[in-house]
Structure formats: structure tokens, C-alpha cells
CSV table of C-alpha atoms and ligand atoms in Angstrom, one decimal:
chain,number,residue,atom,x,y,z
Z,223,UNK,CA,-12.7,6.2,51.4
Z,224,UNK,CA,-15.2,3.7,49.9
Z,225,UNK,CA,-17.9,4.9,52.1
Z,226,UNK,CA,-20.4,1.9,50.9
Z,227,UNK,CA,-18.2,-1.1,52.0
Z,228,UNK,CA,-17.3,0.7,54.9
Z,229,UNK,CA,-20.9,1.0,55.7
Z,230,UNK,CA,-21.3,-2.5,55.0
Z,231,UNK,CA,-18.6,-3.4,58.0
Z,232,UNK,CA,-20.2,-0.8,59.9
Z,233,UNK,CA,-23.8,-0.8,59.6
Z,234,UNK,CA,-25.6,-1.2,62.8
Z,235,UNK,CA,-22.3,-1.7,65.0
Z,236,UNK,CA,-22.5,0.7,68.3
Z,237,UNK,CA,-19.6,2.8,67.4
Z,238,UNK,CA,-17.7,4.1,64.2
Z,239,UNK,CA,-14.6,5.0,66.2
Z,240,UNK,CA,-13.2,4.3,69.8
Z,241,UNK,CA,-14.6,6.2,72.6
Z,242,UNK,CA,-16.5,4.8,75.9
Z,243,UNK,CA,-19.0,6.1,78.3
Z,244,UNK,CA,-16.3,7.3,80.8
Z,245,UNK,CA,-14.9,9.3,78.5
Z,246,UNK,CA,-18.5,11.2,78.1
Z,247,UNK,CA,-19.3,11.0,81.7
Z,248,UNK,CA,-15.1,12.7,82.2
Z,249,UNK,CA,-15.7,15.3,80.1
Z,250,UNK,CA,-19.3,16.1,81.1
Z,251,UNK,CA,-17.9,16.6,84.5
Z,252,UNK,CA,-14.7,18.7,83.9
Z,253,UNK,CA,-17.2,21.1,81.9
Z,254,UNK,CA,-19.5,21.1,84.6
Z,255,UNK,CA,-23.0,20.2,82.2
Z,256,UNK,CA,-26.0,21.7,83.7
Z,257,UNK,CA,-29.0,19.1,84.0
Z,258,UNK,CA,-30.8,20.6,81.5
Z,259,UNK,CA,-27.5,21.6,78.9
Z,260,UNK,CA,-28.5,21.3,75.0
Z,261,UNK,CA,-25.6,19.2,73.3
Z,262,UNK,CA,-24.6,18.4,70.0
Z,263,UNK,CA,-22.9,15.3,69.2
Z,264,UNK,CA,-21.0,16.4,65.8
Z,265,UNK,CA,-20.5,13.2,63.5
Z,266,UNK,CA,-22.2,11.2,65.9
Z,267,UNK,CA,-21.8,8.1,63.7
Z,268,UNK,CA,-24.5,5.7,64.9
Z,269,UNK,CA,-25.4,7.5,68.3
Z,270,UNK,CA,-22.8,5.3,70.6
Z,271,UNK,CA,-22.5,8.4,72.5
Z,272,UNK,CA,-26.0,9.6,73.2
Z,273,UNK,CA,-26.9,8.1,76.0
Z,274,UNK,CA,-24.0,9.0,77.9
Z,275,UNK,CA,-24.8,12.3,77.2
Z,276,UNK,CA,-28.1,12.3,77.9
Z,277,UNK,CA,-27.4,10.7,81.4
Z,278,UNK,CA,-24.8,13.6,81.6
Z,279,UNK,CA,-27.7,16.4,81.6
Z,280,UNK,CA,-30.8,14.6,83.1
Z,281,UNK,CA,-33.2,17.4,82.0
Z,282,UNK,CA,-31.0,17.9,78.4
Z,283,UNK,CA,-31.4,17.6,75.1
Z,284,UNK,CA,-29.4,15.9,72.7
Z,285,UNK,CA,-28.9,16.3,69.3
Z,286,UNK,CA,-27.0,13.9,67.2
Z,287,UNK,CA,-25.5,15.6,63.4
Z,288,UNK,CA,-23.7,13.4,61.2
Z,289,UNK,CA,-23.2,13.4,57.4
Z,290,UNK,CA,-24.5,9.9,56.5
Z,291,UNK,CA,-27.9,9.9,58.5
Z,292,UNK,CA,-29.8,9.6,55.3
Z,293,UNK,CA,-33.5,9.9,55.5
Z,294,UNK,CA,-34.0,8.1,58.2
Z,295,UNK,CA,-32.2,10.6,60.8
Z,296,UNK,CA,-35.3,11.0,62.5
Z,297,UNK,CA,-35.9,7.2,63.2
Z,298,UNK,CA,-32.4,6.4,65.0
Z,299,UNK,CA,-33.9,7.9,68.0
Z,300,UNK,CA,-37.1,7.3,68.2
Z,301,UNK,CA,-37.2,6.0,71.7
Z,302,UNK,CA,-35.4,8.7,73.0
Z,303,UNK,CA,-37.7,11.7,73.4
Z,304,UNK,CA,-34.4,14.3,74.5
Z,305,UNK,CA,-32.9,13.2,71.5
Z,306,UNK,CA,-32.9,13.1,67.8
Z,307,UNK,CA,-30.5,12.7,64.9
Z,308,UNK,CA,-30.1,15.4,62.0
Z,309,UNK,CA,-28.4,14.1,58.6
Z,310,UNK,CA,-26.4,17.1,58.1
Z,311,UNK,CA,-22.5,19.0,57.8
Z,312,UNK,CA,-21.4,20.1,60.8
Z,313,UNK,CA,-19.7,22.8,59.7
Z,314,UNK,CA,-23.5,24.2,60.0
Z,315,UNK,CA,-24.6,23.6,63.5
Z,316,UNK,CA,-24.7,27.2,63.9
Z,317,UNK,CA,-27.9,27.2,61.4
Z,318,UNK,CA,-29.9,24.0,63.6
Z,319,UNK,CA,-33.0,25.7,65.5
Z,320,UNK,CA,-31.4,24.3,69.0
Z,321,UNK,CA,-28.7,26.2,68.7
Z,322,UNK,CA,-26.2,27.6,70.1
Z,323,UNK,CA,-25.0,24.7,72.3
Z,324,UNK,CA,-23.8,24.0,75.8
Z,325,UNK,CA,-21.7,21.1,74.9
Z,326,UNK,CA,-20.5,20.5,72.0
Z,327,UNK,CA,-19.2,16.4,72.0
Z,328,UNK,CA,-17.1,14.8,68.8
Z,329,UNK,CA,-15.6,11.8,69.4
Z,330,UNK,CA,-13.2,10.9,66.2
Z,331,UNK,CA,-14.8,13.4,64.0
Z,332,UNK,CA,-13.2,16.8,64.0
Z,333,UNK,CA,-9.9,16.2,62.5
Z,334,UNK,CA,-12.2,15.7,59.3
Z,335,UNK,CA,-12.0,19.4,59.4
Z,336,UNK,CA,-8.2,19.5,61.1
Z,337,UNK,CA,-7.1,21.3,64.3
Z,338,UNK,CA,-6.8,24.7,62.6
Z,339,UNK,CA,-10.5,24.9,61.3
Z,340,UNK,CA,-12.6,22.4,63.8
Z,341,UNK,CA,-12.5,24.3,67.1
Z,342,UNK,CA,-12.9,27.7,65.6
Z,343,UNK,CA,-16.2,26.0,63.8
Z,344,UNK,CA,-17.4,24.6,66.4
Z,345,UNK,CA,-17.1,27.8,68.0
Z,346,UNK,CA,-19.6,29.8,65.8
Z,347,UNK,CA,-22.7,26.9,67.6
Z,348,UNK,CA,-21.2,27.4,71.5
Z,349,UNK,CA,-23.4,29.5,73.8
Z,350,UNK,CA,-21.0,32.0,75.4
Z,351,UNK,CA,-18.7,30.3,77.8
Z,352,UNK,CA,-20.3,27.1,75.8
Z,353,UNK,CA,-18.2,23.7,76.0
Z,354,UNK,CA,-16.2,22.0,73.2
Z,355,UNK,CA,-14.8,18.4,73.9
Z,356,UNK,CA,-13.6,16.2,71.1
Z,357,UNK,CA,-11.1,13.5,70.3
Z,358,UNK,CA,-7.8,14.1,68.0
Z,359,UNK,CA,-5.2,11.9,66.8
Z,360,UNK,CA,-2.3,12.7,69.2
Z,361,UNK,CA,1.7,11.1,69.4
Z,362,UNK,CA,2.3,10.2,73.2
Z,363,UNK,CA,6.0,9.6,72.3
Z,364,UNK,CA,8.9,12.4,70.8
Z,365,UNK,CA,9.3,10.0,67.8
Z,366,UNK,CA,6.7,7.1,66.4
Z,367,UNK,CA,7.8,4.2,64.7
Z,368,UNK,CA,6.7,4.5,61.0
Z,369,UNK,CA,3.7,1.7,61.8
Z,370,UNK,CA,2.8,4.5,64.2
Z,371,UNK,CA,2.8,7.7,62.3
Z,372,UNK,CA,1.3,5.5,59.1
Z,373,UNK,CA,-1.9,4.3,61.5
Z,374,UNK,CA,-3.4,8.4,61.3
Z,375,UNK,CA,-2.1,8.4,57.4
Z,376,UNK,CA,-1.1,12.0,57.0
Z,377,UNK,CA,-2.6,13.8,59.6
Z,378,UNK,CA,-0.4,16.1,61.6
Z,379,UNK,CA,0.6,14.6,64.7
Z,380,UNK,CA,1.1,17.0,67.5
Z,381,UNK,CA,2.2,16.0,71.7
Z,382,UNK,CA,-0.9,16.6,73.6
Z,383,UNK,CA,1.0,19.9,74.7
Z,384,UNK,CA,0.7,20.5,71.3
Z,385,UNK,CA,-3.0,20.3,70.3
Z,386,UNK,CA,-3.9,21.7,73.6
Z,387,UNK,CA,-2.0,25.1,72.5
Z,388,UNK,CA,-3.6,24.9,69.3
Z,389,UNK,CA,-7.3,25.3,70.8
Z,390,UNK,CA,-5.9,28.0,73.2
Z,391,UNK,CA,-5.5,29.5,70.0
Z,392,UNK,CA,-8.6,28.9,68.5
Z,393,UNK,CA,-10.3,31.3,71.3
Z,394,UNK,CA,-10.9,28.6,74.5
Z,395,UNK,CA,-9.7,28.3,77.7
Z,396,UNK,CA,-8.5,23.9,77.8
Z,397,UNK,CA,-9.9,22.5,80.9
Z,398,UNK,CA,-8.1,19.1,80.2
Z,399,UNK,CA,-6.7,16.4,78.5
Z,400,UNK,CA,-6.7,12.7,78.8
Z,401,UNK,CA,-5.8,9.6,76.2
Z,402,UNK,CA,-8.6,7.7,74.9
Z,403,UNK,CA,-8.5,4.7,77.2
Z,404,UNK,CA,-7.5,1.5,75.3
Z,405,UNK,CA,-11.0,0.2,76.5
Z,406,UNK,CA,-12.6,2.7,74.5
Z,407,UNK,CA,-11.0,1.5,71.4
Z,408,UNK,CA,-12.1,-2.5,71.8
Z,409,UNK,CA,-15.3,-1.2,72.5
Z,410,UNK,CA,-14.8,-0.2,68.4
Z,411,UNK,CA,-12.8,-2.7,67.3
Z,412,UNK,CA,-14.3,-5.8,68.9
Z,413,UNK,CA,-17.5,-5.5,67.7
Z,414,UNK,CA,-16.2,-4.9,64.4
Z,415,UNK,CA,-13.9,-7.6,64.1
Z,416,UNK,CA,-17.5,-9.7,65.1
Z,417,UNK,CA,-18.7,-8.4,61.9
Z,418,UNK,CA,-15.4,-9.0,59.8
Z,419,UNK,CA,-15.5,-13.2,60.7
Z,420,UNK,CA,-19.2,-13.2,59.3
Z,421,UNK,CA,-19.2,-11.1,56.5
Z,422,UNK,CA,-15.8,-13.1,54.9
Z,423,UNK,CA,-17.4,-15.6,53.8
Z,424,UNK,CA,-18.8,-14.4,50.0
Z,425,UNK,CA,-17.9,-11.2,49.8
Z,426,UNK,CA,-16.5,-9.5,46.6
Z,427,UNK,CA,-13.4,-7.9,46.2
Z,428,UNK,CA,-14.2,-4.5,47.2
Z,429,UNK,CA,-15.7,-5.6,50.3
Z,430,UNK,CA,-12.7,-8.0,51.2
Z,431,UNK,CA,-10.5,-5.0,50.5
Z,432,UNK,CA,-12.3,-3.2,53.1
Z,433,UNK,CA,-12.2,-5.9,55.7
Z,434,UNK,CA,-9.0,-6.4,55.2
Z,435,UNK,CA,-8.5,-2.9,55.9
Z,436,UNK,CA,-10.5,-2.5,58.9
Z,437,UNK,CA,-8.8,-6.1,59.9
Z,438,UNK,CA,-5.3,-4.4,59.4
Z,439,UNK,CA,-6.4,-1.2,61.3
Z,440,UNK,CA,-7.3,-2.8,64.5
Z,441,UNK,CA,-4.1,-4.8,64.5
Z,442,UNK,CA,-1.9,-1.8,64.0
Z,443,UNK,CA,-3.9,0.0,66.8
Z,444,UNK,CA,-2.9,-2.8,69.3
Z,445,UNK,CA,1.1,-2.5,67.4
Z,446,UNK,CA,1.1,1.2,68.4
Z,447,UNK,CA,-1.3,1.9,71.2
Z,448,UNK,CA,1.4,3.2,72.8
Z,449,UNK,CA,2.8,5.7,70.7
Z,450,UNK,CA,-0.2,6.9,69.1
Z,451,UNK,CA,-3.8,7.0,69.7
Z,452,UNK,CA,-6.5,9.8,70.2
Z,453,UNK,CA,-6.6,12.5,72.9
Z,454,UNK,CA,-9.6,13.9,74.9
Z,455,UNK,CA,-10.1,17.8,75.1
Z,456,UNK,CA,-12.4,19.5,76.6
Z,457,UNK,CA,-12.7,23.4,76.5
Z,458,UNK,CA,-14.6,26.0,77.3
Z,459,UNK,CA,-15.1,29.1,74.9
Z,460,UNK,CA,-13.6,32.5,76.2
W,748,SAM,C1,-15.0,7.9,62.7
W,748,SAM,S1,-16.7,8.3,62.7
W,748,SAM,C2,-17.0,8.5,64.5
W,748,SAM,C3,-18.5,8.4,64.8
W,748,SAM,C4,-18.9,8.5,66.2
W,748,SAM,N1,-18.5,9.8,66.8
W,748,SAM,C5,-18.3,7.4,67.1
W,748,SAM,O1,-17.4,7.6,67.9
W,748,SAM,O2,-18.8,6.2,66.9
W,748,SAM,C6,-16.7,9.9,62.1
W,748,SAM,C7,-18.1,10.4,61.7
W,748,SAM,O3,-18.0,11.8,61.3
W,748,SAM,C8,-18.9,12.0,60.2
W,748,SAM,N2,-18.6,13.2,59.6
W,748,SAM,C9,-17.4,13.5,58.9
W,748,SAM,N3,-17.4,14.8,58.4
W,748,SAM,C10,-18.6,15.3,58.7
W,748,SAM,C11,-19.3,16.5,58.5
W,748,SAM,N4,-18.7,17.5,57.9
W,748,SAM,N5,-20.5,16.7,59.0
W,748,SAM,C12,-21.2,15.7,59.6
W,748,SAM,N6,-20.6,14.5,59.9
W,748,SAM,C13,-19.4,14.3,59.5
W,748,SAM,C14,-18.8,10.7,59.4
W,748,SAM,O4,-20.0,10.6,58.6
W,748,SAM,C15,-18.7,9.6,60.5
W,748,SAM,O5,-19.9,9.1,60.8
């Protein structure tokens, strides 16, 4: 991935990946978050997820991890004083002074770490009977087009029956499932393809490639949205 032009299509856009605050308030609900829960958000991207969360547990705090903070972490959320942003791995939430969580939220981030290591990561930051929920690329249909199975690249993808068996596995108990609503992934792409139109004009050939890629991804999303997409899971630690 050329992380710089992608940060150049991404940079201050609401959302890295599709998600919405239904899907939050959903899962905060089926996990039953106490008002005053301490939640990670692992690979938060820019934060489009905080504040859902932090509605979510009233008297909560939030703490948003992702790799590409930079220095200015701390700044992100500033006005928010149950919340603030850590540029860190979060394969090491277990060592963050909040810790263990309540909730642990990653929307479109775990499968960096694939189904066989993320939950049982995630796992060493949950409080006892603590809460994972997360996204993960998913096939909704016995057998994708190639369009479909080419929009995840290589990534295993598994029926929800599937992944859901896989973090029964892992040690957790799956409260439920649900597909990423398709509103959840405009609320990404939209606003990107915003950003695409003004950044054409002038930009070099590494930055075209990349709009052209995040051009191309959006329209094979609305190809395939039907075979493929992300599922919702949301599990509690046995
Ligand atoms: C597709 S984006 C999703 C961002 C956000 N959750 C959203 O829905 O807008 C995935 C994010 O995971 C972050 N990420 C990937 N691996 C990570 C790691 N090991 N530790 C922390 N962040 C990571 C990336 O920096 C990126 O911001």
C-alpha cells in the first residue's frame, strides 16, 4: 500500500472504511455497554467512530489506537474530554494504562492481523467477560463472481457461519452478526469520491494511480455489494 497517497485521498475525510453510527449504537446494545464502559477503538482511522461510542456509554471513556496518529494523537480529540487518540500497534493495547477494556470496537481493521490472530489479541486487553465487536470481510453468497472475491484481494473469505465459528474458537461466546449496511459503506465512499473530483486536477502519477484505485474500489463495491461485503460481530469473552 502507498500509505502517503492514500493519506492524501484520505486526509481529513470522516472515515477510512465503511461503517455508520447504527452499527456502533447495534453492537453497543447487543453487548449490553455499561454507562460508564472503557472502550478502545483499535485502528480507529480518523475517529468516525468515537462519538457513537461515547454516546454508547454516557459516563465512558474512549480511547481511539491507530498506527498512523503521528504526533499529533493527542490533538484529534481535543474537544472531547472522555476521549483521546494513541498513535500506537494494537497488537499492544494490553500494555495502554486504561486497560483492560470493556469494549473493544474495530471497524475494518482487524483482518490486518486475520481471523486466526485478531480475536485472540484482542483478547489479552478485554476485562473478563469484556466485549469484542469488529468488522470482517465476509461472502454472503456459496460462490462470488471473480469481481467479488478480487474486491478483498487475497483474504480468506468465509460465510458469516464461518467467521462466527472461528471467534467461538478464539475463546468468546458470538452474541451476533449482521452485514455492514450498504449505508455504512457510502458514508465512506461518498465523501471520498468528493475528494477524488478535486484532487484530479494536477496530480502526479502516483497520486492518479491512487485515485484511480480508490475510484475503481468504490465501483466494484456497488458491482458486488451483494456477494461480498463486511460482517459485524460482536462477542463477549468466555
Ligand atoms: C481501513 S482503516 C479503518 C479506519 C476506521 N476504523 C474507520 O472505519 O474509518 C484501517 C485502520 O487500521 C489501522 N491499522 C492497521 N493495522 C494497525 C495496527 N497494527 N495497529 C494500529 N492501527 C492499525 C490503519 O492505520 C488504518 O487507519
Amino acid at each position: 500500500m502507498d500509505w502517503e497517497s492514500f493519506f492524501v485521498v484520505h486526509k481529513d475525510l470522516p472515515r477510512e472504511g465503511p461503517g455508520a453510527p447504527e452499527d456502533v449504537a447495534w453492537a453497543c446494545a447487543l453487548a449490553g455497554v455499561a454507562a460508564d464502559a472503557v472502550i478502545c477503538d483499535a485502528g480507529s482511522g480518523p475517529g468516525g467512530d468515537v462519538a457513537a461510542l461515547l454516546a454508547a456509554a454516557p459516563r465512558g471513556r474512549v480511547v481511539a489506537v491507530d498506527m498512523h496518529f503521528g504526533a499529533a494523537a493527542d490533538a484529534r480529540f481535543a474537544d472531547e474530554t472522555r476521549a483521546r487518540g494513541v498513535a500506537g500497534d494494537f497488537t499492544e493495547l494490553d500494555a495502554l494504562p486504561e486497560a483492560p477494556f470493556d469494549l473493544i470496537w474495530s471497524a475494518g481493521a482487524l483482518y490486518f492481523l486475520g481471523l486466526d490472530e485478531g480475536p485472540r489479541v484482542m483478547a489479552r486487553a478485554l476485562t473478563p467477560g469484556g466485549v469484542l465487536a469488529f468488522s470482517e470481510p465476509c461472502r454472503f453468497v456459496d460462490a462470488p463472481s471473480d469481481r467479488a472475491r478480487a474486491f478483498f484481494e487475497d483474504y480468506p473469505l468465509r460465510t458469516p457461519e464461518e467467521i462466527a465459528a472461528k471467534v467461538a474458537e478464539a475463546g468468546y461466546d458470538v452474541l451476533g452478526t449482521r452485514k455492514v449496511p450498504d449505508a455504512g459503506w457510502e458514508a465512506y465512499y461518498q465523501p471520498m469520491e468528493a475528494r477524488i473530483a478535486e484532487l484530479r486536477d494536477g496530480a502526479d502519477a502516483a497520486l492518479t494511480a491512487m485515485l484511480d484505485l480508490c475510484a475503481q474500489e468504490a465501483a466494484d463495491w456497488r458491482a458486488v455489494r451483494d456477494e461480498v461485503g463486511y460482517l459485524l460481530i460482536v462477542a463477549r469473552l468466555r
